[in-house]
Coordinates of C-alpha atoms in Angstrom, one line a residue:
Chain Z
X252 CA 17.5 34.2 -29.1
X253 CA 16.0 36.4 -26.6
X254 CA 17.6 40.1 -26.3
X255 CA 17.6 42.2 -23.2
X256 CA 17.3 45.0 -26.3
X257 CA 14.3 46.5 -27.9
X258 CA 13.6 45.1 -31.7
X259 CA 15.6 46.4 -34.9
X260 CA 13.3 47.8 -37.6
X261 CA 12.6 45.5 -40.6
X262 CA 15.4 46.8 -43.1
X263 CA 18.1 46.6 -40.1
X264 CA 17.4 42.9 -39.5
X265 CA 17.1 42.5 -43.4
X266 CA 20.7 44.2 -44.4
X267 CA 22.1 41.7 -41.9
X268 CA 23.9 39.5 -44.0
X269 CA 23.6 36.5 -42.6
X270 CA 19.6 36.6 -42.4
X271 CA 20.1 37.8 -46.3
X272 CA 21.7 34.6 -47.5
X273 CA 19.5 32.5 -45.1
X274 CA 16.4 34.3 -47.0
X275 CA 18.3 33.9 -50.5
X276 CA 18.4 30.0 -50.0
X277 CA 14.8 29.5 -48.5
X278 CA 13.5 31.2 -51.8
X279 CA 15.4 29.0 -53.8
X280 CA 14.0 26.3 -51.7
X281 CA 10.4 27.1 -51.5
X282 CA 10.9 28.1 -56.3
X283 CA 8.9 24.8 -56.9
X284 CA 5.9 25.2 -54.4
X285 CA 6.0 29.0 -54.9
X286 CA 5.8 28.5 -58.9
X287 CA 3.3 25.5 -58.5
X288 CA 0.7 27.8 -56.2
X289 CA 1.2 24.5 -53.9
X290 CA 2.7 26.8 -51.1
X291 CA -0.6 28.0 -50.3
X292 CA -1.8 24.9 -48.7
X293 CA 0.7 25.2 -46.5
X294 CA 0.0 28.6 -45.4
X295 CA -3.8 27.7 -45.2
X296 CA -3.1 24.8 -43.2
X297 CA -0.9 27.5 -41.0
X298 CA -3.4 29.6 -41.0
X299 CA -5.8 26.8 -39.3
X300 CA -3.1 25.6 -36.8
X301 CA -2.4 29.4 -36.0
X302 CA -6.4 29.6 -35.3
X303 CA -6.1 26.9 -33.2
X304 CA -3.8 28.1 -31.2
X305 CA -5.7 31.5 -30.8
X306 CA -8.8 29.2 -29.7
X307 CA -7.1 27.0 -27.2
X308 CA -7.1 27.8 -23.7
X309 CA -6.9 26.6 -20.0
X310 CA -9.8 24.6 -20.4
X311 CA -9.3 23.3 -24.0
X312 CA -6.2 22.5 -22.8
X313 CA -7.2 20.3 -19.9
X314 CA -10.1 18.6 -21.3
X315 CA -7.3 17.6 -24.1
X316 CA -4.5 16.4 -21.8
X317 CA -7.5 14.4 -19.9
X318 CA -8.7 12.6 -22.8
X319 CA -5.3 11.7 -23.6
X320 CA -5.0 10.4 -19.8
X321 CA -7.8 8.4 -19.9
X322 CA -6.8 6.7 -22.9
X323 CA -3.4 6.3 -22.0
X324 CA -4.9 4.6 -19.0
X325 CA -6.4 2.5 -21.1
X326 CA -4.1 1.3 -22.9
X327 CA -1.6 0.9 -20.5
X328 CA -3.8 -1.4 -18.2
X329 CA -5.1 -3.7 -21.5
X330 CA -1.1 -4.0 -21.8
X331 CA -0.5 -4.8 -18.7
X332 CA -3.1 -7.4 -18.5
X333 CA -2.4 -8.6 -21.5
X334 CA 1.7 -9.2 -21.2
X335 CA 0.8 -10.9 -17.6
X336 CA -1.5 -12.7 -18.8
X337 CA 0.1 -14.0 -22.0
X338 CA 3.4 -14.9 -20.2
X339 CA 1.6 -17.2 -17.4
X340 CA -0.6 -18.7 -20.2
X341 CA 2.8 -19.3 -22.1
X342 CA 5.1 -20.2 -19.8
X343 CA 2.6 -23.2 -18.2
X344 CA 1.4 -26.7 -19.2
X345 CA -2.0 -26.4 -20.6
X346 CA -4.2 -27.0 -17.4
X347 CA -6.7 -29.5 -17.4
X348 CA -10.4 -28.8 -17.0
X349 CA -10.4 -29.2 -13.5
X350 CA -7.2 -27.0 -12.7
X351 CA -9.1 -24.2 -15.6
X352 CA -12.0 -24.7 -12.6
X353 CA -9.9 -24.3 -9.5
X354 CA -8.6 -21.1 -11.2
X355 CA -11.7 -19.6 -9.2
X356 CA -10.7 -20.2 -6.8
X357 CA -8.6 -17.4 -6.7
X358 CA -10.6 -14.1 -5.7
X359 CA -8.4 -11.7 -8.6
X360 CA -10.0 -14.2 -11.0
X361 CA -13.0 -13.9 -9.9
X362 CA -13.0 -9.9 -9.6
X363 CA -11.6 -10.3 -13.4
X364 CA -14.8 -12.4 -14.3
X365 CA -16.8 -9.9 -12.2
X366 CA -15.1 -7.0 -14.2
X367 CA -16.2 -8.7 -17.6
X368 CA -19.7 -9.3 -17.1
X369 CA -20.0 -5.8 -15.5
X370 CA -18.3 -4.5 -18.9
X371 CA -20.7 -6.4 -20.9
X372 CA -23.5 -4.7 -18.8
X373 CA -22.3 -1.5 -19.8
X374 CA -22.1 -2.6 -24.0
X375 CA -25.4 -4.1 -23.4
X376 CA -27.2 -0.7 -22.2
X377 CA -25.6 1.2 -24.9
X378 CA -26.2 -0.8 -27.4
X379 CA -29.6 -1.0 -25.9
X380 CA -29.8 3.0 -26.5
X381 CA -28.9 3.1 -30.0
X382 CA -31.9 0.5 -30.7
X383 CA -34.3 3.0 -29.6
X384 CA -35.2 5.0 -32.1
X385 CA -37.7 7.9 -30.9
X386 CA -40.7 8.5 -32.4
X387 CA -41.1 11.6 -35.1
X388 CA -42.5 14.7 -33.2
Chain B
X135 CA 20.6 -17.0 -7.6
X136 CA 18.0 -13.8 -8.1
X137 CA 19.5 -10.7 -8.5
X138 CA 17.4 -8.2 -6.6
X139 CA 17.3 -4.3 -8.0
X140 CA 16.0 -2.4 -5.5
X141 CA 14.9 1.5 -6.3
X142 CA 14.4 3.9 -3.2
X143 CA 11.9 6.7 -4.1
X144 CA 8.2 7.0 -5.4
X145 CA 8.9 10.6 -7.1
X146 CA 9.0 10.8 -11.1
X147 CA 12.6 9.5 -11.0
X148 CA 12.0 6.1 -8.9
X149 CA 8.9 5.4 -10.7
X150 CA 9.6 5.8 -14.5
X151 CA 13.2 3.9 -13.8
X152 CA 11.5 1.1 -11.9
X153 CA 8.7 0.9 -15.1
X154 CA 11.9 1.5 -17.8
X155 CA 14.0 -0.9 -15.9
X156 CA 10.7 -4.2 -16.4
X157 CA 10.8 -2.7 -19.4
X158 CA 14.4 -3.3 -20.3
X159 CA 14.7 -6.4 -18.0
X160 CA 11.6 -8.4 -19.6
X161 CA 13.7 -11.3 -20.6
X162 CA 15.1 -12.0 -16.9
X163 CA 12.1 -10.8 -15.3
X164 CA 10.4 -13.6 -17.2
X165 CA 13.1 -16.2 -16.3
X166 CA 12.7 -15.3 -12.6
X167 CA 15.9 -14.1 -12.8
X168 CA 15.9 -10.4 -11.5
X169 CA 13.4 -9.3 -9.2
X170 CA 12.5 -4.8 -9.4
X171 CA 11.3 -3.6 -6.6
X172 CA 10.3 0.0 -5.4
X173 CA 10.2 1.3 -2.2
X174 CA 8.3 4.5 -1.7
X175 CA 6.9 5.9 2.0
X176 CA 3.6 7.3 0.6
X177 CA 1.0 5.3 -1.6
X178 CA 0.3 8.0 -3.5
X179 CA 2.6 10.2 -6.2
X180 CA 2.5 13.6 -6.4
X181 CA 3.5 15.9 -9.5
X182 CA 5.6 17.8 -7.2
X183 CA 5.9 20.9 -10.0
X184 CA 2.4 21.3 -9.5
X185 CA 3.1 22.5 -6.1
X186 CA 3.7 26.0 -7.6
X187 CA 0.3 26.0 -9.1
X188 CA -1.5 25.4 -5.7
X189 CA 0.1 28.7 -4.8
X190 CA -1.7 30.2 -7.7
X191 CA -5.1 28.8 -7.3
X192 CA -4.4 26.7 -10.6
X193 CA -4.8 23.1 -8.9
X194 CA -6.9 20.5 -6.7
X195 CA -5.3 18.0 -4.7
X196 CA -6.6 15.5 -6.7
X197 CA -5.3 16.7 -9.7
X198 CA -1.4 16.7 -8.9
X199 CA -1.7 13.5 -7.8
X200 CA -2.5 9.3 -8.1
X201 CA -2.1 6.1 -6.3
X202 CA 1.6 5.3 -7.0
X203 CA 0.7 1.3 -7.7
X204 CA -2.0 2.5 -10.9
X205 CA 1.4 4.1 -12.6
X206 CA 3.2 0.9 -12.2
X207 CA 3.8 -1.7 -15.0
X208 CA 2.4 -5.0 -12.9
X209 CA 6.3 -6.7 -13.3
X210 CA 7.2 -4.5 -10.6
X211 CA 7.3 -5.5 -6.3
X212 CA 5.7 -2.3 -4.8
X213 CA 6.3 -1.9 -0.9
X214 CA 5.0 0.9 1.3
X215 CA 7.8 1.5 3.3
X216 CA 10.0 4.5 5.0
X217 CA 13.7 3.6 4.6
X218 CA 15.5 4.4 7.8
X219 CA 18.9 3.2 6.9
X220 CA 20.8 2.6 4.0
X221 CA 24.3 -0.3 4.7
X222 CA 25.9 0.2 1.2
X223 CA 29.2 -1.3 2.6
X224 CA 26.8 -4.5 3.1
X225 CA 24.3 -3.8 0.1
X226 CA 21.5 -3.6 2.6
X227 CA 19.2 -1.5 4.0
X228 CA 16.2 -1.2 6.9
X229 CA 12.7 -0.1 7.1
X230 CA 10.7 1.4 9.3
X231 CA 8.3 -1.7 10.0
X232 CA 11.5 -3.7 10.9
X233 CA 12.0 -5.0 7.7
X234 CA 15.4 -5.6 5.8
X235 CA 16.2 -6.2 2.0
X236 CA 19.2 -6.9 0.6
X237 CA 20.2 -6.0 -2.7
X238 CA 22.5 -6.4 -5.9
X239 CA 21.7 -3.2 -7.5
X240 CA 20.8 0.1 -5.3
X241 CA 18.8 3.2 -7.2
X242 CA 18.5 6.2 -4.6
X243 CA 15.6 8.7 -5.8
X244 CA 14.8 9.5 -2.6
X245 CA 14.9 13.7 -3.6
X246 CA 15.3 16.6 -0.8
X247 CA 13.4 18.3 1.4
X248 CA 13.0 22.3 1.7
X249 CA 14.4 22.9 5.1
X250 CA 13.5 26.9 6.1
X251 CA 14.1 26.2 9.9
X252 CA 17.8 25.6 8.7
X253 CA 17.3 30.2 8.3
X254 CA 16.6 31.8 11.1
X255 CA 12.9 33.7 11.4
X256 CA 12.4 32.2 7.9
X257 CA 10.2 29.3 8.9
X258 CA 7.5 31.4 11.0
X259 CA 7.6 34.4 8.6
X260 CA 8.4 33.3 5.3
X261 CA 6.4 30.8 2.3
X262 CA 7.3 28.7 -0.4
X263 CA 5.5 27.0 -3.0
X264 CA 7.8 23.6 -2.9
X265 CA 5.1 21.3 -0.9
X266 CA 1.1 21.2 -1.3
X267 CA 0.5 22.7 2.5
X268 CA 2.9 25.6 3.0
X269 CA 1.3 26.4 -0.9
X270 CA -1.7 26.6 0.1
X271 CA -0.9 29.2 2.8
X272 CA 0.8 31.2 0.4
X273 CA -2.0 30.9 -1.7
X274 CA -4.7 32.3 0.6
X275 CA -2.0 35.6 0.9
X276 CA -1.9 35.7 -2.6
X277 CA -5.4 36.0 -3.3
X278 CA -6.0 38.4 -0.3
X279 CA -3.1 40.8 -0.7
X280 CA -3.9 44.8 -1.6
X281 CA -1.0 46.7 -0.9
X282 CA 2.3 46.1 0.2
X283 CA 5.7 44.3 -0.7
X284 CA 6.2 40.9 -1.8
X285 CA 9.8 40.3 -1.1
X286 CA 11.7 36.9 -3.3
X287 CA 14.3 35.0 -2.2
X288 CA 16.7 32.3 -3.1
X289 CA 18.9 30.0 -1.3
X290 CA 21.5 27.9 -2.5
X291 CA 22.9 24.9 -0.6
X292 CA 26.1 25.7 1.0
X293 CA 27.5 22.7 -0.5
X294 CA 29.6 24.3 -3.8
X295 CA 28.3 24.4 -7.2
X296 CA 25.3 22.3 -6.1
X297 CA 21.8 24.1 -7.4
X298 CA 18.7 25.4 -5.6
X299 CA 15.7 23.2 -6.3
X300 CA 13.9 23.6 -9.9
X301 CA 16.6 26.5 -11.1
X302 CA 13.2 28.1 -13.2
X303 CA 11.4 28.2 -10.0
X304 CA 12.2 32.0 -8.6
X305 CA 11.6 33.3 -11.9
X306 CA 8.2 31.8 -13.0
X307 CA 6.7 32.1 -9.7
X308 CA 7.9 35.8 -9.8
X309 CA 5.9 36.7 -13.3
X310 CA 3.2 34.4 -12.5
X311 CA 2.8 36.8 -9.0
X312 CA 2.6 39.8 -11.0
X313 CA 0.4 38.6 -13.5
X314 CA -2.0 37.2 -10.8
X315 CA -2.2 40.6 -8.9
X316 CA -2.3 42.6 -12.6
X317 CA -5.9 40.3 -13.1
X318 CA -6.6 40.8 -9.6
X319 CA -6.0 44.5 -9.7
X320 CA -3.6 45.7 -7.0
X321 CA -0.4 45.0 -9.4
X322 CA -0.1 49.0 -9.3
X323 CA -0.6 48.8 -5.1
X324 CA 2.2 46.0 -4.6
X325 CA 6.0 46.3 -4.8
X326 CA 7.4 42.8 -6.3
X327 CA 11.1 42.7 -5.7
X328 CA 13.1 39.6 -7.1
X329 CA 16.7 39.2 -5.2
X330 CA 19.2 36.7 -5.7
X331 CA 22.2 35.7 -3.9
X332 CA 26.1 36.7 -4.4
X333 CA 27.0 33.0 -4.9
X334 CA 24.7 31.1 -7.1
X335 CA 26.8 28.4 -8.1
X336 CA 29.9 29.1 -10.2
X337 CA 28.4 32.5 -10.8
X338 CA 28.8 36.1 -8.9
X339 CA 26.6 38.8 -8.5
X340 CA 24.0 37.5 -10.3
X341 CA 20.0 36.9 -10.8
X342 CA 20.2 33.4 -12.2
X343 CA 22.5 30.7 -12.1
X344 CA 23.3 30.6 -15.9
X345 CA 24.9 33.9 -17.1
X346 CA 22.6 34.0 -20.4
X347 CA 19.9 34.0 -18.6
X348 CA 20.8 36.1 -16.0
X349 CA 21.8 38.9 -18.6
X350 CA 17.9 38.6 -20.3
X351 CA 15.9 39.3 -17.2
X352 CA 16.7 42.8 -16.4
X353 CA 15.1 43.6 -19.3
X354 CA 12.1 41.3 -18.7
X355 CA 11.6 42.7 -15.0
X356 CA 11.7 46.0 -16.2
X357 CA 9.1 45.8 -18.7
X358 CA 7.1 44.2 -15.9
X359 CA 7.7 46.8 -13.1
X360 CA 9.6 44.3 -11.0
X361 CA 12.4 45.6 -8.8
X362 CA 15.2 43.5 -9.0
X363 CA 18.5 43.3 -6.6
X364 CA 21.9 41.2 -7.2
X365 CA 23.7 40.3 -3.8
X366 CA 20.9 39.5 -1.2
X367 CA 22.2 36.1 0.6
X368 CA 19.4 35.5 3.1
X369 CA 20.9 35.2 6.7
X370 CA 17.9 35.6 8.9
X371 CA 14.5 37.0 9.3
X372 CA 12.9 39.4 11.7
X373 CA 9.1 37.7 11.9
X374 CA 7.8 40.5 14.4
X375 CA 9.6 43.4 12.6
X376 CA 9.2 41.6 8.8
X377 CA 12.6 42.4 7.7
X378 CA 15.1 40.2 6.0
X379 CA 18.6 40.6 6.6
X380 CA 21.0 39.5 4.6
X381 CA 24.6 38.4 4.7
X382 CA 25.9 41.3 3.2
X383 CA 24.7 43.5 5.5
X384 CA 21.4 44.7 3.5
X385 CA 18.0 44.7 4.9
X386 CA 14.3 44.6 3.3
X387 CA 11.0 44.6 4.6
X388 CA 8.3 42.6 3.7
X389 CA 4.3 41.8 3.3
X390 CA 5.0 38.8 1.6
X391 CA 8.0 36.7 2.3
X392 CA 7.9 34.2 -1.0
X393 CA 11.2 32.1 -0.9
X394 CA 13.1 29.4 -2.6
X395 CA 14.2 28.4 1.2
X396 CA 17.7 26.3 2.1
X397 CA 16.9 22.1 0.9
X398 CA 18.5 18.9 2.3
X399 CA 18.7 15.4 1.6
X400 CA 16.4 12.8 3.7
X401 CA 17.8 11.7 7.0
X402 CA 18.5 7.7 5.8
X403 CA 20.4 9.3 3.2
X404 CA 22.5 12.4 5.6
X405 CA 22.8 9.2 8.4
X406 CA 24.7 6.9 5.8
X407 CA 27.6 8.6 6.6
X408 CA 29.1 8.8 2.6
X409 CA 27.7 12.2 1.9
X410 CA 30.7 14.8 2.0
X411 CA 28.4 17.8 1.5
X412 CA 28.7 21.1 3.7
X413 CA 26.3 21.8 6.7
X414 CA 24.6 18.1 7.1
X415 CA 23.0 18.6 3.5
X416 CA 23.4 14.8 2.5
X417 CA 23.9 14.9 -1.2
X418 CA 25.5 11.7 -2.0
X419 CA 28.8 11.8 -4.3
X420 CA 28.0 10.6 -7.5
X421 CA 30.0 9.9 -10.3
X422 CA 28.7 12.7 -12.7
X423 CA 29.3 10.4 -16.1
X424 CA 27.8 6.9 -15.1
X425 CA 26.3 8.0 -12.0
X426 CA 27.6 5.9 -9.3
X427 CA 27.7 6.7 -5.9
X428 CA 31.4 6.9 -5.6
X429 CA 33.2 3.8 -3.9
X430 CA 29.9 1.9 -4.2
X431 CA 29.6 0.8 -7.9
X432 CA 26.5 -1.0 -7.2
X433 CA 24.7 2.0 -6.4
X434 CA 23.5 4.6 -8.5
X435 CA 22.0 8.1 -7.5
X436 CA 19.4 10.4 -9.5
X437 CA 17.3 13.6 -9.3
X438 CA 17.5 15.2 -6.2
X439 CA 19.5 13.4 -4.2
X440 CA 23.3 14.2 -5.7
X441 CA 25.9 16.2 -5.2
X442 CA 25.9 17.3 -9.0
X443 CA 26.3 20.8 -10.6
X444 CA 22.7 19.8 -12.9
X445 CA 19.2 21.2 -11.8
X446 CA 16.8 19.5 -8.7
X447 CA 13.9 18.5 -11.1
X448 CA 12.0 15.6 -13.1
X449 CA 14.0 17.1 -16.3
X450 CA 16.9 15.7 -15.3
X451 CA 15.8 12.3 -14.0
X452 CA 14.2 11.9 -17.3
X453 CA 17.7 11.7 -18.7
X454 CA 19.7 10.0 -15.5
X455 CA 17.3 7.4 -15.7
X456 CA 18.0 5.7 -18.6
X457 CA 21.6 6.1 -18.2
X458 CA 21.4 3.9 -15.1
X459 CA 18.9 1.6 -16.2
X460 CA 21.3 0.6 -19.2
X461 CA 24.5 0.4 -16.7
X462 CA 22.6 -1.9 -14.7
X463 CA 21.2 -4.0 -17.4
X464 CA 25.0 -4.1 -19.4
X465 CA 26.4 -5.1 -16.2
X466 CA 24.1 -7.8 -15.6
X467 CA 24.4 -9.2 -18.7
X468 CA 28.4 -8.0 -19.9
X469 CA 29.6 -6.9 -16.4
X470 CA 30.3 -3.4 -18.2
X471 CA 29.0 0.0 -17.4
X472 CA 29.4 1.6 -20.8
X473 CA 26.1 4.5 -20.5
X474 CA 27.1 7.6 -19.9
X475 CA 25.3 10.9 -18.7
X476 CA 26.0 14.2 -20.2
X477 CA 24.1 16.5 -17.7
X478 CA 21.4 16.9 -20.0
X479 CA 17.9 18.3 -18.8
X480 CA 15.1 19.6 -20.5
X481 CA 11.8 21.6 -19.3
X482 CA 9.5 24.2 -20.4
X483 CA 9.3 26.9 -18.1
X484 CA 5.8 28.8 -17.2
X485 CA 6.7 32.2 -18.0
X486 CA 3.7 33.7 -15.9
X487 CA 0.5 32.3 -16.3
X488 CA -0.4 31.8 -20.0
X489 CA 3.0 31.8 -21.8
X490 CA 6.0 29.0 -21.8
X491 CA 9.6 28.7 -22.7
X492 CA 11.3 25.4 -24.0
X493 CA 14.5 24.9 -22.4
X494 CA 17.6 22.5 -22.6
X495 CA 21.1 22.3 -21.2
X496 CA 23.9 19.8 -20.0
X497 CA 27.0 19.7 -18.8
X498 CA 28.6 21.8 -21.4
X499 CA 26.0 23.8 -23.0
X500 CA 24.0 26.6 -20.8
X501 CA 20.2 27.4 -21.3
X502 CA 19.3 29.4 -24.7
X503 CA 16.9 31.8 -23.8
X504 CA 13.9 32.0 -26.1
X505 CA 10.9 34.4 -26.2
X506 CA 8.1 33.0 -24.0
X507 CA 5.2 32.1 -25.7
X508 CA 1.5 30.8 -26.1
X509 CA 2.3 27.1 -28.0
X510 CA 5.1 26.8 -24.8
X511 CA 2.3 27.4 -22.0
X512 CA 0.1 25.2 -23.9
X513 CA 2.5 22.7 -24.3
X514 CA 3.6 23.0 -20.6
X515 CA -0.2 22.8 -19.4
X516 CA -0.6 19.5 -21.5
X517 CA 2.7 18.4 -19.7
X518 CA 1.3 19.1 -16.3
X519 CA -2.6 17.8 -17.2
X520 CA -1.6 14.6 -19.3
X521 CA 2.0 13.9 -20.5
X522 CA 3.3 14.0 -17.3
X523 CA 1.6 10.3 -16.1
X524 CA 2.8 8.9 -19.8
X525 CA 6.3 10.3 -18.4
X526 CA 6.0 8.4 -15.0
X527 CA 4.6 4.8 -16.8
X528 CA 7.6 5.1 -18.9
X529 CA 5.8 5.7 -22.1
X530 CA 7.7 8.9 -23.1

């Protein structure tokens, strides 16, 4: 809760006794990991989320609610396609070879072929990349 | 026969029930029979919070915003349309290109509109931070101000126990100013004082419109050096003299006028006649458990647009919309309305620029203030950069 007053000193908050027994049953709680020295991986891995928090600002912060866009965006369009697609195909007598033809007909097709064979593009160049391998200086 | 669903409204309420409501619908939607459509009059969707950051140098246009038809699951009928009249009487309503559509189920998400002209003075000599241009003006003061006063306002709608827009509003934007002219280095030249009506709500003499909250801030504007004053209704404004003047007979001069001005509904929605708000505000009256405009049970209001005691903002929409969007499906299907909403909204406030402050309330249960801190303004800024579009596609 925040007070409008300034903070009690440690053996204040401590003598309350509700925050006594609250303390009293975490101990008895935390006995096992306490007595096994497993509590301290949890206050290491504290420690590191507490450091990440220190090192995360306005720009960390964008770049990671971007990525998380982007793939979002991702995602959510492969769905999309991908529910629209499969409840045409499933809902419709197979076509015939000739009907599968007129189907480009239709310019969306067409832009969806285009789309394809531009993504392949892109795979190709990378993949392209990582089979040069630069000679040793 | 079809049944149509129309939603009115390309804000965060309209566009995450029209995604929610494909979603919940698949089955008919498949079967051809329900049709969703949205109506919205702008291709584009804006995060309307963000707003507030313009104001603070924090955002570019293109940053607050994307084409409304990229957040929309592909199930649903998108039309580019201004909606000039709403028939509920005859479940119909008219466009501005001529158009008509007729409907079996009505959303309205059609939110309000800051209205400072409805103040005299305030419109030539006062700012707000509610839309992206009169932001940006208050920006450029921001950044250019050395000495002086920046004076804060808030009005409520005359209508009773009906909020302000974004009740967190006055307040972050007020410790966000100081913390923007402390880096900038004329916080010690520049009076901020914070003021706040003698009726906010169902409250008296207060500075916020929940008492807990309102009995915190003292302490937090003191600590800050902000000057603070209960019982300053805004009646008019003196632009050549800049001096407010307020109902109860006070007056304060300004540099910087920086209000939360007077808000109404959209016109279609004021000229439909079944508002009963004061002064020509327009919320419609809506049935605060299922949500209902009241003697139209195919109709069902959200967000800004009624007459409810519950903040103006995305928080709540995120909780009216699946309320409706499982009346509407249950009364397809059983002819029942069984959902029910408990006033439930939830938000984490920017407590100035770096620090945040997870908040929830309903009905029943006012805000719990807790200490502002680092993990809530990063978890807000990953709200505003990221989580926010997930919100709209109806993926959280």
């Amino acid at each position: 809760m925040l007070t409008a007053t300034k903070p009690q000193d440690a053996a204040a908050v401590l003598a309350d006794p509700d925050t006594a027994e609250g303390l009293r049953d975490l101990a008895e709680h935390l006995t096992p990991l306490l007595q096994g020295r497993r509590l301290h991986n949890v206050v290491d891995l504290l420690s590191a989320t507490s450091d990440f928090i220190d090192m995360a600002d306005d720009q960390l912060t964008q770049k990671l609610a971007k990525a998380f866009e982007e793939v979002v965006w991702a995602g959510w369009s492969a769905g999309n396609a991908l529910r629209s697609a499969s409840a045409t195909a499933a809902d419709s007598e197979p076509p015939t070879l000739w009907q599968l033809s007129r189907q480009l007909n239709d310019p969306e097709v067409r832009r969806g072929l285009f789309f394809i064979i531009q993504l392949l593009g892109a795979v190709g160049r990378q993949v392209a990349l990582e089979a040069e391998i630069p000679e040793d200086d | 026969m079809k049944k149509r669903i129309v939603i009115v409204g390309g804000g965060i309420g309209g566009t995450m029930t029209a995604n929610n409501m494909v979603s919940k619908l698949g089955v008919e939607i498949r079967r051809n029979q329900v049709e969703v459509m949205l109506i919205s009059n702008s291709p584009w969707h804006y995060y309307k919070p963000a707003f507030m950051y313009v104001a603070f140098d924090m955002y570019h246009k293109a940053e607050l915003r994307r084409k409304q038809a990229t957040l929309l699951r592909p199930e649903v009928r998108f039309v580019v349309d201004e909606v000039e009249a709403f028939e509920f009487s005859a479940s119909r309503l008219h466009t501005r290109s001529g158009a008509h559509y007729d409907y079996d189920y009505l959303v309205v998400s059609t939110g309000c509109l800051p209205a400072p002209e409805r103040i005299e003075g305030l419109a030539e000599a006062g700012d707000h931070f509610y839309q992206f241009e009169p932001a940006r003006r208050l920006a450029q003061k921001l950044r250019t101000i050395e000495r002086g006063r920046i004076f804060i306002t808030v009005t409520f709608p005359k209508t009773p126990d009906v909020p302000h827009q974004c009740g967190i509003a006055p307040i972050e934007t007020t410790l966000m100013v100081d913390e923007l002219l402390r880096r900038r280095g004329v916080r010690d030249r520049v009076e901020i004082l914070y003021t706040y009506p003698t009726v906010s709500q169902l409250l008296r003499n207060c500075l916020f419109m929940q008492k807990q909250t309102c009995e915190v801030l003292p302490q937090i504007f003191s600590d800050r050096d902000i000057h603070f004053k209960r019982g300053f209704t805004l009646e008019r404004v003196d632009p050549d003299a800049r001096v407010a003047h307020s109902t109860e007979g006070d007056s304060e001069d300004f540099d910087i006028l920086m209000s939360t001005p007077p808000i109404r509904a959209v016109d279609a929605v004021i000229n439909s006649g079944v508002s009963e708000a004061a002064e020509d505000e327009g919320w419609l009256p809506t049935n605060r458990r299922s949500l209902q405009l009241k003697g139209h049970p195919n109709v069902y209001c959200m967000g800004d647009t009624v007459d409810l005691p519950i903040s103006k903002a995305g928080g709540s929409c995120h909780n009216q919309s699946p309320v409706i969007i499982d009346n509407i499906a249950f009364d397809l299907r059983q002819g029942a309305t069984p959902a029910v909403y408990d006033g439930r909204v939830q938000a984490i406030a920017q407590m100035g620029l770096e620090a945040g402050m997870p908040l929830w309330y309903d009905y029943d249960q006012d805000v719990q203030p807790t200490p502002p801190t680092k993990v809530g303004g990063l978890m807000r800024k990953t709200f505003n950069r990221g989580v926010y579009w997930a919100t709209a596609r109806g993926l959280v």
